[in-house]
PDB file of N, CA and C in Angstrom:
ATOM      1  N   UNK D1460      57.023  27.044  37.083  1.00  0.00           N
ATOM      2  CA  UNK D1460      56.260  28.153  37.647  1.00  0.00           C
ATOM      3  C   UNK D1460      57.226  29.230  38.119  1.00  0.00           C
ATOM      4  N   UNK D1461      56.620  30.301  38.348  1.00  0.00           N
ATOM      5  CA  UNK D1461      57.879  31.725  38.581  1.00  0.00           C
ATOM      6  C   UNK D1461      57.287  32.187  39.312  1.00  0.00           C
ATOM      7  N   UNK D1462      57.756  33.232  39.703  1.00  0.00           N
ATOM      8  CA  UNK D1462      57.574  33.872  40.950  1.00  0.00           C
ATOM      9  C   UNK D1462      55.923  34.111  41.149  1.00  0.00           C
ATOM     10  N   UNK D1463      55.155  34.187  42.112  1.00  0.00           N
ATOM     11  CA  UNK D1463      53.782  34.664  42.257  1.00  0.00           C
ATOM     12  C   UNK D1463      53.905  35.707  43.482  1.00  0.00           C
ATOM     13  N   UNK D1464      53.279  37.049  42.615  1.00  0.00           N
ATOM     14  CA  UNK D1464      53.100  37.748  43.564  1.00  0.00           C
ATOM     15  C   UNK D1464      51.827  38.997  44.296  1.00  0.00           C
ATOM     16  N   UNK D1465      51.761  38.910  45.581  1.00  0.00           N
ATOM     17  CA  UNK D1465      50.224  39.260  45.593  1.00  0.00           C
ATOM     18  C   UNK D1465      49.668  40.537  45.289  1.00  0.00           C
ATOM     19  N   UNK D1466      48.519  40.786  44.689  1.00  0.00           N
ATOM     20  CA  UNK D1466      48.519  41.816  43.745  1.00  0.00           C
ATOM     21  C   UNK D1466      47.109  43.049  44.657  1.00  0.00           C
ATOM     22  N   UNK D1467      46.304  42.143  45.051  1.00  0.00           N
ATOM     23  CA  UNK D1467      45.241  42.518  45.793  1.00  0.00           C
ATOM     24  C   UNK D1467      44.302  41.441  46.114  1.00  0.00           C
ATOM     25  N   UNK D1468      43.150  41.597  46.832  1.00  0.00           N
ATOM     26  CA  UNK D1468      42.081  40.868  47.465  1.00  0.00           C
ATOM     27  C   UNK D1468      41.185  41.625  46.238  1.00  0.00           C
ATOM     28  N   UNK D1469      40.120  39.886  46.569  1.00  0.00           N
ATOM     29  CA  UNK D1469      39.538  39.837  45.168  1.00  0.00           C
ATOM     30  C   UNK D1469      38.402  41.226  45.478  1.00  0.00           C
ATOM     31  N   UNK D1470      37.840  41.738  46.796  1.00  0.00           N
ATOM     32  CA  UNK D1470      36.326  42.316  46.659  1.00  0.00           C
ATOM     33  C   UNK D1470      37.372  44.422  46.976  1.00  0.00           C
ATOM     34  N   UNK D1471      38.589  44.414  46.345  1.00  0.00           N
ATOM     35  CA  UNK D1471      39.586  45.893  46.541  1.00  0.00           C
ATOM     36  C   UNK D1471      39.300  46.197  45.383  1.00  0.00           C
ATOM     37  N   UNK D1472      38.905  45.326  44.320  1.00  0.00           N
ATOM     38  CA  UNK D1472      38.293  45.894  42.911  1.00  0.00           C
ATOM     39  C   UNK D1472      37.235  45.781  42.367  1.00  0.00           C
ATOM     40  N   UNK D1473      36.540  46.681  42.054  1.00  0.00           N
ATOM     41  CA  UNK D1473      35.189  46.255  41.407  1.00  0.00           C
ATOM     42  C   UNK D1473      35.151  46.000  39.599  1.00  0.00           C
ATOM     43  N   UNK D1474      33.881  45.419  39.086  1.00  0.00           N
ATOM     44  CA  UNK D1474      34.191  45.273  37.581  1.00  0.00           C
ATOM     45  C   UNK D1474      34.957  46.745  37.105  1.00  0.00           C
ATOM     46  N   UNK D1475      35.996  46.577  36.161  1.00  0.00           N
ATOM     47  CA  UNK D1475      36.554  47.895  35.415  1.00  0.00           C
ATOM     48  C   UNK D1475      37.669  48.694  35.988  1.00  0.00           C
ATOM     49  N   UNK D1476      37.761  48.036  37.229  1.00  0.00           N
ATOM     50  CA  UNK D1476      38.548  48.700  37.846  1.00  0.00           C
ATOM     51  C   UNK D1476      40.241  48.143  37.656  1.00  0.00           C
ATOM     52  N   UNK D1477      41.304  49.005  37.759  1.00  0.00           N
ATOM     53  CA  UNK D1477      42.412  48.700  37.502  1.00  0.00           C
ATOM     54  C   UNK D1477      43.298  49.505  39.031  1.00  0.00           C
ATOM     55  N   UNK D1478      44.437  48.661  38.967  1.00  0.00           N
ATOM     56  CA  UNK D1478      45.398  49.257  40.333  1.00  0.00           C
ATOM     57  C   UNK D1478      46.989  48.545  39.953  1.00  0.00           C
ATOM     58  N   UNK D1479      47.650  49.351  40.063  1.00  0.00           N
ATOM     59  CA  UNK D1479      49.378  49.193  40.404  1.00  0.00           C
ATOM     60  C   UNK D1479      49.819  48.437  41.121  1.00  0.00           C
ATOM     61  N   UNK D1480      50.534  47.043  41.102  1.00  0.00           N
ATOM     62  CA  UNK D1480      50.905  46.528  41.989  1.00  0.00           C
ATOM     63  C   UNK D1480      52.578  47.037  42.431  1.00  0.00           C
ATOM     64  N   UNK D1481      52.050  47.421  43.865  1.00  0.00           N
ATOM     65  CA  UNK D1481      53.002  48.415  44.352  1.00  0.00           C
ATOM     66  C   UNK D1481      54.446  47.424  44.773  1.00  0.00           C
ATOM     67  N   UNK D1482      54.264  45.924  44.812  1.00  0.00           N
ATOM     68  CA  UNK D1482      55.673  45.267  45.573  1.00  0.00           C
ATOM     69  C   UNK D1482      56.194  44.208  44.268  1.00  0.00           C
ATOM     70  N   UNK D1483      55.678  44.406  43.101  1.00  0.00           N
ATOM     71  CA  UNK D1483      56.534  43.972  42.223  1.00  0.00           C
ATOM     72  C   UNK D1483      57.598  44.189  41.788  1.00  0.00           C
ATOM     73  N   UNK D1484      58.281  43.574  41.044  1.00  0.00           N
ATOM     74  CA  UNK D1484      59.560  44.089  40.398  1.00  0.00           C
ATOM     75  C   UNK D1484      60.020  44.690  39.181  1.00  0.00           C
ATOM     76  N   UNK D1485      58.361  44.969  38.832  1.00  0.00           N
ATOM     77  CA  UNK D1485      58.381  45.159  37.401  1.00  0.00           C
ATOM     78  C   UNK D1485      56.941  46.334  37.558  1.00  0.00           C
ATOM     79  N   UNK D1486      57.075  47.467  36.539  1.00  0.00           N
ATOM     80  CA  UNK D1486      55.588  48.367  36.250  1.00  0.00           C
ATOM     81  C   UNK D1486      54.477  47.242  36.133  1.00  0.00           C
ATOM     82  N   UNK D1487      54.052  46.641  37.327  1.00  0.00           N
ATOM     83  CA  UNK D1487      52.812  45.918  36.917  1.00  0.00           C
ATOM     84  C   UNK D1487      51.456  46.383  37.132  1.00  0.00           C
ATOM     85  N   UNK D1488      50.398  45.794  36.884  1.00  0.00           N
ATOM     86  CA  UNK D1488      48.923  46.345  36.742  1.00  0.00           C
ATOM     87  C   UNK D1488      48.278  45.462  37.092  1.00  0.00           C
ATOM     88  N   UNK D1489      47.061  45.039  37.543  1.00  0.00           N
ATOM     89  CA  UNK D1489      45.748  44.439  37.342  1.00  0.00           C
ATOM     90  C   UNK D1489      44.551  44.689  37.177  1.00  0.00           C
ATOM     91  N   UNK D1490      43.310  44.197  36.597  1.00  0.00           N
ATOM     92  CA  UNK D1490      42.273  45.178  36.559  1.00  0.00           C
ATOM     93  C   UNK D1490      41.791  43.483  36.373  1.00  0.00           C
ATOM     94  N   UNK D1491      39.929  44.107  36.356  1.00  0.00           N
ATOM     95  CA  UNK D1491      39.094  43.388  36.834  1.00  0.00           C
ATOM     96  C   UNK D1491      37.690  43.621  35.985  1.00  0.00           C
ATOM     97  N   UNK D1492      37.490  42.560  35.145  1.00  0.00           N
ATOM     98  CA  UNK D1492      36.773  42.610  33.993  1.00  0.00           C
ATOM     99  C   UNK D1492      35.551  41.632  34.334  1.00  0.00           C
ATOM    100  N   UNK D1493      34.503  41.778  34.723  1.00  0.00           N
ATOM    101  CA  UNK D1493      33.311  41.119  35.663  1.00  0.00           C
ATOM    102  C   UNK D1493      34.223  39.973  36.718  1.00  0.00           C
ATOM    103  N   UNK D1494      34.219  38.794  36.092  1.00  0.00           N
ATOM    104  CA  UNK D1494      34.974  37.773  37.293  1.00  0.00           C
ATOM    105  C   UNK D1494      36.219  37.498  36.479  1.00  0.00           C
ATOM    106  N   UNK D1495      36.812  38.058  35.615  1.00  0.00           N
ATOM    107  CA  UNK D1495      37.743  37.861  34.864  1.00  0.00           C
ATOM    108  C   UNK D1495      38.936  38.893  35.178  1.00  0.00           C
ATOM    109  N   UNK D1496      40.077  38.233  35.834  1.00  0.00           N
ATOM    110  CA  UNK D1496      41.234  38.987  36.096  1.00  0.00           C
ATOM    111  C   UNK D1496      42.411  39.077  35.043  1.00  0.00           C
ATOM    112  N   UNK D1497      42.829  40.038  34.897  1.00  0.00           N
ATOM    113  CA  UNK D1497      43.790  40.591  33.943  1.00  0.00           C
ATOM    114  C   UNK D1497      45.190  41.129  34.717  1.00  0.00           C
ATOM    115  N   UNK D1498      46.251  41.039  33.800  1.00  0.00           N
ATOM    116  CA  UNK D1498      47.701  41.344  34.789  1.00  0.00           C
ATOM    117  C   UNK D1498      48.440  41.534  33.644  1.00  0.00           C
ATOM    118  N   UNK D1499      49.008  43.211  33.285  1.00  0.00           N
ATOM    119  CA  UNK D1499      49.992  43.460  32.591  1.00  0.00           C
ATOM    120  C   UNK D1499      51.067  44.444  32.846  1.00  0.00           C
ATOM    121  N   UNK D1500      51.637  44.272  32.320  1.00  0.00           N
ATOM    122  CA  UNK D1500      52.908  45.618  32.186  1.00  0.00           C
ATOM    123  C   UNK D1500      52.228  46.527  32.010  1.00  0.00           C
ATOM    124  N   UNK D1501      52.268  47.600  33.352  1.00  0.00           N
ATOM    125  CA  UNK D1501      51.802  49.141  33.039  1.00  0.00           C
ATOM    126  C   UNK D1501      52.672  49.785  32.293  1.00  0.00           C
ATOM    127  N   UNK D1502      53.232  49.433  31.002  1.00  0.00           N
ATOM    128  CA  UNK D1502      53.677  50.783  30.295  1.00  0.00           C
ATOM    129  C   UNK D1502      53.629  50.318  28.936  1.00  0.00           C
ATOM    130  N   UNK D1503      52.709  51.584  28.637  1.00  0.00           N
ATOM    131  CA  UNK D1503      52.459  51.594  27.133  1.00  0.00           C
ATOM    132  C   UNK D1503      53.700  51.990  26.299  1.00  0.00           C
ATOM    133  N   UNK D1504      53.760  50.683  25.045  1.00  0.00           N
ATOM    134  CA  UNK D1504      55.025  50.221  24.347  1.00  0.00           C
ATOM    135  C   UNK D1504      55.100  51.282  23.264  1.00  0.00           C
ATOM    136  N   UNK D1505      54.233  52.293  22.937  1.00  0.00           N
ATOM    137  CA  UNK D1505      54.145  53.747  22.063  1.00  0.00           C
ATOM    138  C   UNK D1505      55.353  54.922  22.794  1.00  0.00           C
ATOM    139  N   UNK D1506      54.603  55.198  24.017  1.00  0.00           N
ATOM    140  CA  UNK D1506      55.144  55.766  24.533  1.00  0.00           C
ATOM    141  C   UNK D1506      55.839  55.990  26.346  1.00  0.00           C
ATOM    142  N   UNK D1507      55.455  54.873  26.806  1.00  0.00           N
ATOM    143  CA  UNK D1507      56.361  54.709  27.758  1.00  0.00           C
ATOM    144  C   UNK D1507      55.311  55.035  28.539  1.00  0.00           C
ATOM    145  N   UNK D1508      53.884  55.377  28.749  1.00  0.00           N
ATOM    146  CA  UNK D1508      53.095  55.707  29.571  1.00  0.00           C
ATOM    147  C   UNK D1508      52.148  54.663  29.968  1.00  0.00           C
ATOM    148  N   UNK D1509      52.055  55.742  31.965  1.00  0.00           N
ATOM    149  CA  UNK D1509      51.353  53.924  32.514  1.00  0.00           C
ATOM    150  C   UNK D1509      50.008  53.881  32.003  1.00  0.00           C
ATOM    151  N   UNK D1510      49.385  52.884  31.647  1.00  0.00           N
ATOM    152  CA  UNK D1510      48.143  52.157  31.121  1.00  0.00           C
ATOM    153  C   UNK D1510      47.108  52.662  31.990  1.00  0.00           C
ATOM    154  N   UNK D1511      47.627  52.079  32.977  1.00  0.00           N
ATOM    155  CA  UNK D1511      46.354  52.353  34.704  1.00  0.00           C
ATOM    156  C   UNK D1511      45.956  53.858  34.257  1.00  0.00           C
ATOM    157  N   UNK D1512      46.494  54.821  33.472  1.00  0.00           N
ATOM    158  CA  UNK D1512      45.759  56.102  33.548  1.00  0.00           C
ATOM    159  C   UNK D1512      45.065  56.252  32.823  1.00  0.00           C
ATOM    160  N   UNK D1513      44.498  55.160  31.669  1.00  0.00           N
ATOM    161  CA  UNK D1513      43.899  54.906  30.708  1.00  0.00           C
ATOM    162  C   UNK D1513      42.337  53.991  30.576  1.00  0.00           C
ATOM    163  N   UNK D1514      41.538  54.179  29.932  1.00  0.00           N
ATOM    164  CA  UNK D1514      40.512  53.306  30.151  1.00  0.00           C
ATOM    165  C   UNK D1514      40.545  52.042  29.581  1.00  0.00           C
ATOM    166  N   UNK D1515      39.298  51.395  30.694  1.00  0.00           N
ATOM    167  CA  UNK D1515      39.123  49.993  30.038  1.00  0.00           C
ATOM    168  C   UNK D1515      38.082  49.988  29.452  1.00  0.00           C
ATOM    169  N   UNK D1516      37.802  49.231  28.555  1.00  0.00           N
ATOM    170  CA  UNK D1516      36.372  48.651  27.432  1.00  0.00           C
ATOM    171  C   UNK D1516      36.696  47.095  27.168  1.00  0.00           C
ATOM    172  N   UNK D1517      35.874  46.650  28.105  1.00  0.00           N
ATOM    173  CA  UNK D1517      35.580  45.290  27.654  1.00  0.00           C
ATOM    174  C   UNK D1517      37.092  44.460  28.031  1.00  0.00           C
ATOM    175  N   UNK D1518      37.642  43.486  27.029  1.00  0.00           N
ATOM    176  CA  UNK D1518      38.894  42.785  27.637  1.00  0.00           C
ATOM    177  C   UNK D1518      40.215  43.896  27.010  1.00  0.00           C
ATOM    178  N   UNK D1519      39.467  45.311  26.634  1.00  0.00           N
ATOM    179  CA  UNK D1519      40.912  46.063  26.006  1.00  0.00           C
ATOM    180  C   UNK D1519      41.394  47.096  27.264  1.00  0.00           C
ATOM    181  N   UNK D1520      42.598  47.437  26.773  1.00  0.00           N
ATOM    182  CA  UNK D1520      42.860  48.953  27.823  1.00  0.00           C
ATOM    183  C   UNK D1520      43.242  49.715  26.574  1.00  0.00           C
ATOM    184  N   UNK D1521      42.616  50.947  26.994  1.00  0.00           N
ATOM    185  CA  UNK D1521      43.548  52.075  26.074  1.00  0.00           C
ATOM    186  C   UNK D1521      44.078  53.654  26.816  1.00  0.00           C
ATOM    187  N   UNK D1522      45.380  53.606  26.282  1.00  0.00           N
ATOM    188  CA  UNK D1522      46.462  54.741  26.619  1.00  0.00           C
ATOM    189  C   UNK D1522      45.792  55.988  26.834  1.00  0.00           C
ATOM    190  N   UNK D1523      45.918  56.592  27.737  1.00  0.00           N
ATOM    191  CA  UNK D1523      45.190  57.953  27.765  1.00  0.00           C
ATOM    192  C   UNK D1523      46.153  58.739  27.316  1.00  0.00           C
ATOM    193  N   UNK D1524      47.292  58.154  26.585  1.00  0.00           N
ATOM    194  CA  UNK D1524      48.405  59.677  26.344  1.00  0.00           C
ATOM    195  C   UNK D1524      48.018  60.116  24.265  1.00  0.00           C
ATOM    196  N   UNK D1525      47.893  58.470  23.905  1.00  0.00           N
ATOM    197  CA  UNK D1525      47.868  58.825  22.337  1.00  0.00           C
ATOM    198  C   UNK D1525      46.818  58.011  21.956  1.00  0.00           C
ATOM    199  N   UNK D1526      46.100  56.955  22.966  1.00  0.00           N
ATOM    200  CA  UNK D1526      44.884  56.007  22.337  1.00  0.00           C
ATOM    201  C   UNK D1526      45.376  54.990  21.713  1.00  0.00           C
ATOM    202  N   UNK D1527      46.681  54.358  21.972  1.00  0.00           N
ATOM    203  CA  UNK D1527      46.649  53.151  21.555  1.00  0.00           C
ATOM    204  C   UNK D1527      46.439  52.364  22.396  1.00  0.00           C
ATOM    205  N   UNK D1528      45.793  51.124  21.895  1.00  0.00           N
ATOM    206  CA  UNK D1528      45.045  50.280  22.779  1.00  0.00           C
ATOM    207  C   UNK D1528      45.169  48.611  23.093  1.00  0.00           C
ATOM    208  N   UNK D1529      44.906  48.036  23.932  1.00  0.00           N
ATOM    209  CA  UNK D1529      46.020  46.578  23.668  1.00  0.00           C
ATOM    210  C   UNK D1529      45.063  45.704  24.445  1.00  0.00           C
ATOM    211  N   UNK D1530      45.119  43.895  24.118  1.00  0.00           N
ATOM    212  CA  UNK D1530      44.168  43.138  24.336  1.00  0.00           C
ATOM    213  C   UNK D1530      44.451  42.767  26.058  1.00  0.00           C
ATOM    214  N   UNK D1531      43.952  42.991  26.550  1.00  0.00           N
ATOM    215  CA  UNK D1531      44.429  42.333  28.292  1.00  0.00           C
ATOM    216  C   UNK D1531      44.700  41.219  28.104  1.00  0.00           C
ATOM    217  N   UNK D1532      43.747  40.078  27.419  1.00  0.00           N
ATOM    218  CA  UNK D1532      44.060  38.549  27.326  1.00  0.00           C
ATOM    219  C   UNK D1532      45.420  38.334  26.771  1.00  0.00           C
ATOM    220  N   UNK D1533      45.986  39.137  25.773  1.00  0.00           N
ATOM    221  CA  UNK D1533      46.877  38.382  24.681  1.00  0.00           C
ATOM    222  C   UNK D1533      47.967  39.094  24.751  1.00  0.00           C
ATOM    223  N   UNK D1534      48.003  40.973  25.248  1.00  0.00           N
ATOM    224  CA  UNK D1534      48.998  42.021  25.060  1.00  0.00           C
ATOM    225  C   UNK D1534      49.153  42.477  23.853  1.00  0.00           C
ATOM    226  N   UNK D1535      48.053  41.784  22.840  1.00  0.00           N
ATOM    227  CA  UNK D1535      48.087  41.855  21.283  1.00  0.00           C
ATOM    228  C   UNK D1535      47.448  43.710  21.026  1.00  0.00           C
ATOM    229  N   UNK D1536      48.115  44.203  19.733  1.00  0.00           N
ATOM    230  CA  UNK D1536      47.792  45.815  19.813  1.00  0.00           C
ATOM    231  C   UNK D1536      46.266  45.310  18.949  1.00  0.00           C
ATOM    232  N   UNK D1537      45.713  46.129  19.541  1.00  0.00           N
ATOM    233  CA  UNK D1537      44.286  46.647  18.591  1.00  0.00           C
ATOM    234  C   UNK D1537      44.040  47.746  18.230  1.00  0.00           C
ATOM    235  N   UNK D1538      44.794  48.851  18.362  1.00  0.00           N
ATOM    236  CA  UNK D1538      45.068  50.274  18.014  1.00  0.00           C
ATOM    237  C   UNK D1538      46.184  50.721  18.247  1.00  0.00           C
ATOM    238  N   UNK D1539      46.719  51.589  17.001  1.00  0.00           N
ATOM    239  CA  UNK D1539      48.009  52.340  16.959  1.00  0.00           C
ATOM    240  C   UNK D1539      47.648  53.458  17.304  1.00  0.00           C
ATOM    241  N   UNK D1540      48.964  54.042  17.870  1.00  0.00           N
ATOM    242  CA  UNK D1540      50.119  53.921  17.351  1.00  0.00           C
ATOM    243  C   UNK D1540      51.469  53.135  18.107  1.00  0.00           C
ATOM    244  N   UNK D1541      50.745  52.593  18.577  1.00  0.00           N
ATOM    245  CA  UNK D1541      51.883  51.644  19.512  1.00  0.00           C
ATOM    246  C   UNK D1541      52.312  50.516  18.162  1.00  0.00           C
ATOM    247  N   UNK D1542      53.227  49.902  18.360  1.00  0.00           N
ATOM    248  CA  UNK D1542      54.116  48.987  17.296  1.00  0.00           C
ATOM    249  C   UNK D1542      54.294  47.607  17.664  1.00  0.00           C
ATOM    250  N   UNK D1543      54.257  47.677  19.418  1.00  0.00           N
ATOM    251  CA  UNK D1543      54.820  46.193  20.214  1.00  0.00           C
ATOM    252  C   UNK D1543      53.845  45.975  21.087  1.00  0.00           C
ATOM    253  N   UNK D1544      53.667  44.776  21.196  1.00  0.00           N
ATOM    254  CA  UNK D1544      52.603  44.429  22.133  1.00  0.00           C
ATOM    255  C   UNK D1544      52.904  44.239  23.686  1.00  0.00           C
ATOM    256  N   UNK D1545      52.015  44.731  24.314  1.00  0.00           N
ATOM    257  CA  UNK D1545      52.065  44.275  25.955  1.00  0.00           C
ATOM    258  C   UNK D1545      52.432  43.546  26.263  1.00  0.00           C
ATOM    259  N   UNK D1546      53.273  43.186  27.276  1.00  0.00           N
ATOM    260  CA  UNK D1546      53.643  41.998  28.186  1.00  0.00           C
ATOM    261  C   UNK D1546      52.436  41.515  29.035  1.00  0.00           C
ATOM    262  N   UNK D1547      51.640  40.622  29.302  1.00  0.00           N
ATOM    263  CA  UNK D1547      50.365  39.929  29.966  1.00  0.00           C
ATOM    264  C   UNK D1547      51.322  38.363  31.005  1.00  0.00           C
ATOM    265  N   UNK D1548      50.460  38.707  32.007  1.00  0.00           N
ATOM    266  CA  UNK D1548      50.819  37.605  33.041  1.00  0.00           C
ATOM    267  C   UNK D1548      49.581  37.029  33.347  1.00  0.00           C
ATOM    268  N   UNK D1549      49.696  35.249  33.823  1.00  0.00           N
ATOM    269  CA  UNK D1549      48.730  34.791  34.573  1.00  0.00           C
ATOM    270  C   UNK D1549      48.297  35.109  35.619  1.00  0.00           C
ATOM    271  N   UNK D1550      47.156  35.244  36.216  1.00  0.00           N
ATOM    272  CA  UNK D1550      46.712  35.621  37.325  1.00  0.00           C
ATOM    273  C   UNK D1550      45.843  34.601  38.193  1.00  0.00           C
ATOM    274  N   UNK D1551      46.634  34.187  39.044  1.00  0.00           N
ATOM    275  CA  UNK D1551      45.788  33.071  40.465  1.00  0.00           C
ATOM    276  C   UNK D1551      44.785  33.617  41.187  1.00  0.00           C
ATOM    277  N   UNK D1552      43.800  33.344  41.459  1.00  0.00           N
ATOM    278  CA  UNK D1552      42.876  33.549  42.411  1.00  0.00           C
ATOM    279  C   UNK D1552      42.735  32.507  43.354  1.00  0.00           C
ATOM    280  N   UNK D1553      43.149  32.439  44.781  1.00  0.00           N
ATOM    281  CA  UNK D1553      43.169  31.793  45.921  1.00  0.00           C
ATOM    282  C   UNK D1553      42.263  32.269  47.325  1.00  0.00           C
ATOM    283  N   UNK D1554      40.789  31.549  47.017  1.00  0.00           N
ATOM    284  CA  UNK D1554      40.261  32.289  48.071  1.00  0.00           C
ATOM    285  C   UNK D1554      40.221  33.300  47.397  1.00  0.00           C
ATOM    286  N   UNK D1555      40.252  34.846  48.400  1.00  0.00           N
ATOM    287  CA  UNK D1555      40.438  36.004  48.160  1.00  0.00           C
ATOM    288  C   UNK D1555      41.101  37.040  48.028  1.00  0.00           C
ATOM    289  N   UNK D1556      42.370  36.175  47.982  1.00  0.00           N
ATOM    290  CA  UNK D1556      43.699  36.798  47.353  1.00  0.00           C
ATOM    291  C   UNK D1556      44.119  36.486  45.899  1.00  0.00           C
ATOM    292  N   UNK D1557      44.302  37.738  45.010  1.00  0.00           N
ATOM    293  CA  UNK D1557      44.811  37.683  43.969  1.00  0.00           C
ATOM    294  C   UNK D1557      46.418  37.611  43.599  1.00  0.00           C
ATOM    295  N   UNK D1558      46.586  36.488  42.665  1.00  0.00           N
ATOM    296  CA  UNK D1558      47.848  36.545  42.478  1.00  0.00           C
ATOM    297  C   UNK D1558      48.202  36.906  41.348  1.00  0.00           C
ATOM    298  N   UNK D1559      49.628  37.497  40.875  1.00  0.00           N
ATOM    299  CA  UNK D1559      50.070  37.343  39.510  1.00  0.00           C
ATOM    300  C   UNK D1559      51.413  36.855  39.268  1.00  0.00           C
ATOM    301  N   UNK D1560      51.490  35.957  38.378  1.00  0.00           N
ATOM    302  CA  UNK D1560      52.549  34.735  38.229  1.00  0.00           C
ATOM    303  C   UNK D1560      53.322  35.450  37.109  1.00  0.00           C
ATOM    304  N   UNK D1561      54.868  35.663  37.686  1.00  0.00           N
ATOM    305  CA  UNK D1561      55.986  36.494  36.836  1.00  0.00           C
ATOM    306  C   UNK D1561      57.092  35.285  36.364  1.00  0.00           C
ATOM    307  N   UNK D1562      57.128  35.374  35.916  1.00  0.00           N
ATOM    308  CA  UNK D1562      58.268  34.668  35.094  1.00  0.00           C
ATOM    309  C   UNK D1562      59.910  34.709  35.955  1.00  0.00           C
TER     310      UNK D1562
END
């Protein structure tokens, strides 16, 4: 197991909603897909831009700079023009603190 670190309380996001985790060590993200939590690298692998400024649909996010778009579950691309896929982390839910587990 690797580092876990706390990202937000579960009722700070509503469905769709996404936020920056500000005390990581890395551009991280989380967002919140009905009861389903998601945790990736905020920066889109096209162009270097953060995700969080981008929308969500369903388990995808897409780039608000060029529209490429990537799986929350997997980091897998589902739209170009991005080339490399997202980095994706596990995410703990304890009680009502959210976690995300870094390597």
């Amino acid at each position: 197991m690797g580092q876990r670190i706390h990202a937000c309380n579960v009722q700070e996001l509503a469905d769709g909603e996404k936020r920056v985790v500000a005390n990581a060590p890395l551009a991280l993200a989380v967002c919140r897909v009905k009861d389903e939590w998601f945790a990736f690298e905020n920066n889109c692998t096209h162009e270097d831009f953060p995700l969080t400024e981008g929308a969500v649909d369903g388990t995808e996010i897409e780039c608000a700079l060029h529209g490429a778009r990537f799986c929350l579950r997997t980091g897998e691309i589902r739209a170009v023009p991005a080339s490399c896929p997202i980095r994706v982390f596990p995410v703990h839910v304890n009680g009502d603190a959210v976690y995300v587990e870094l390597p």
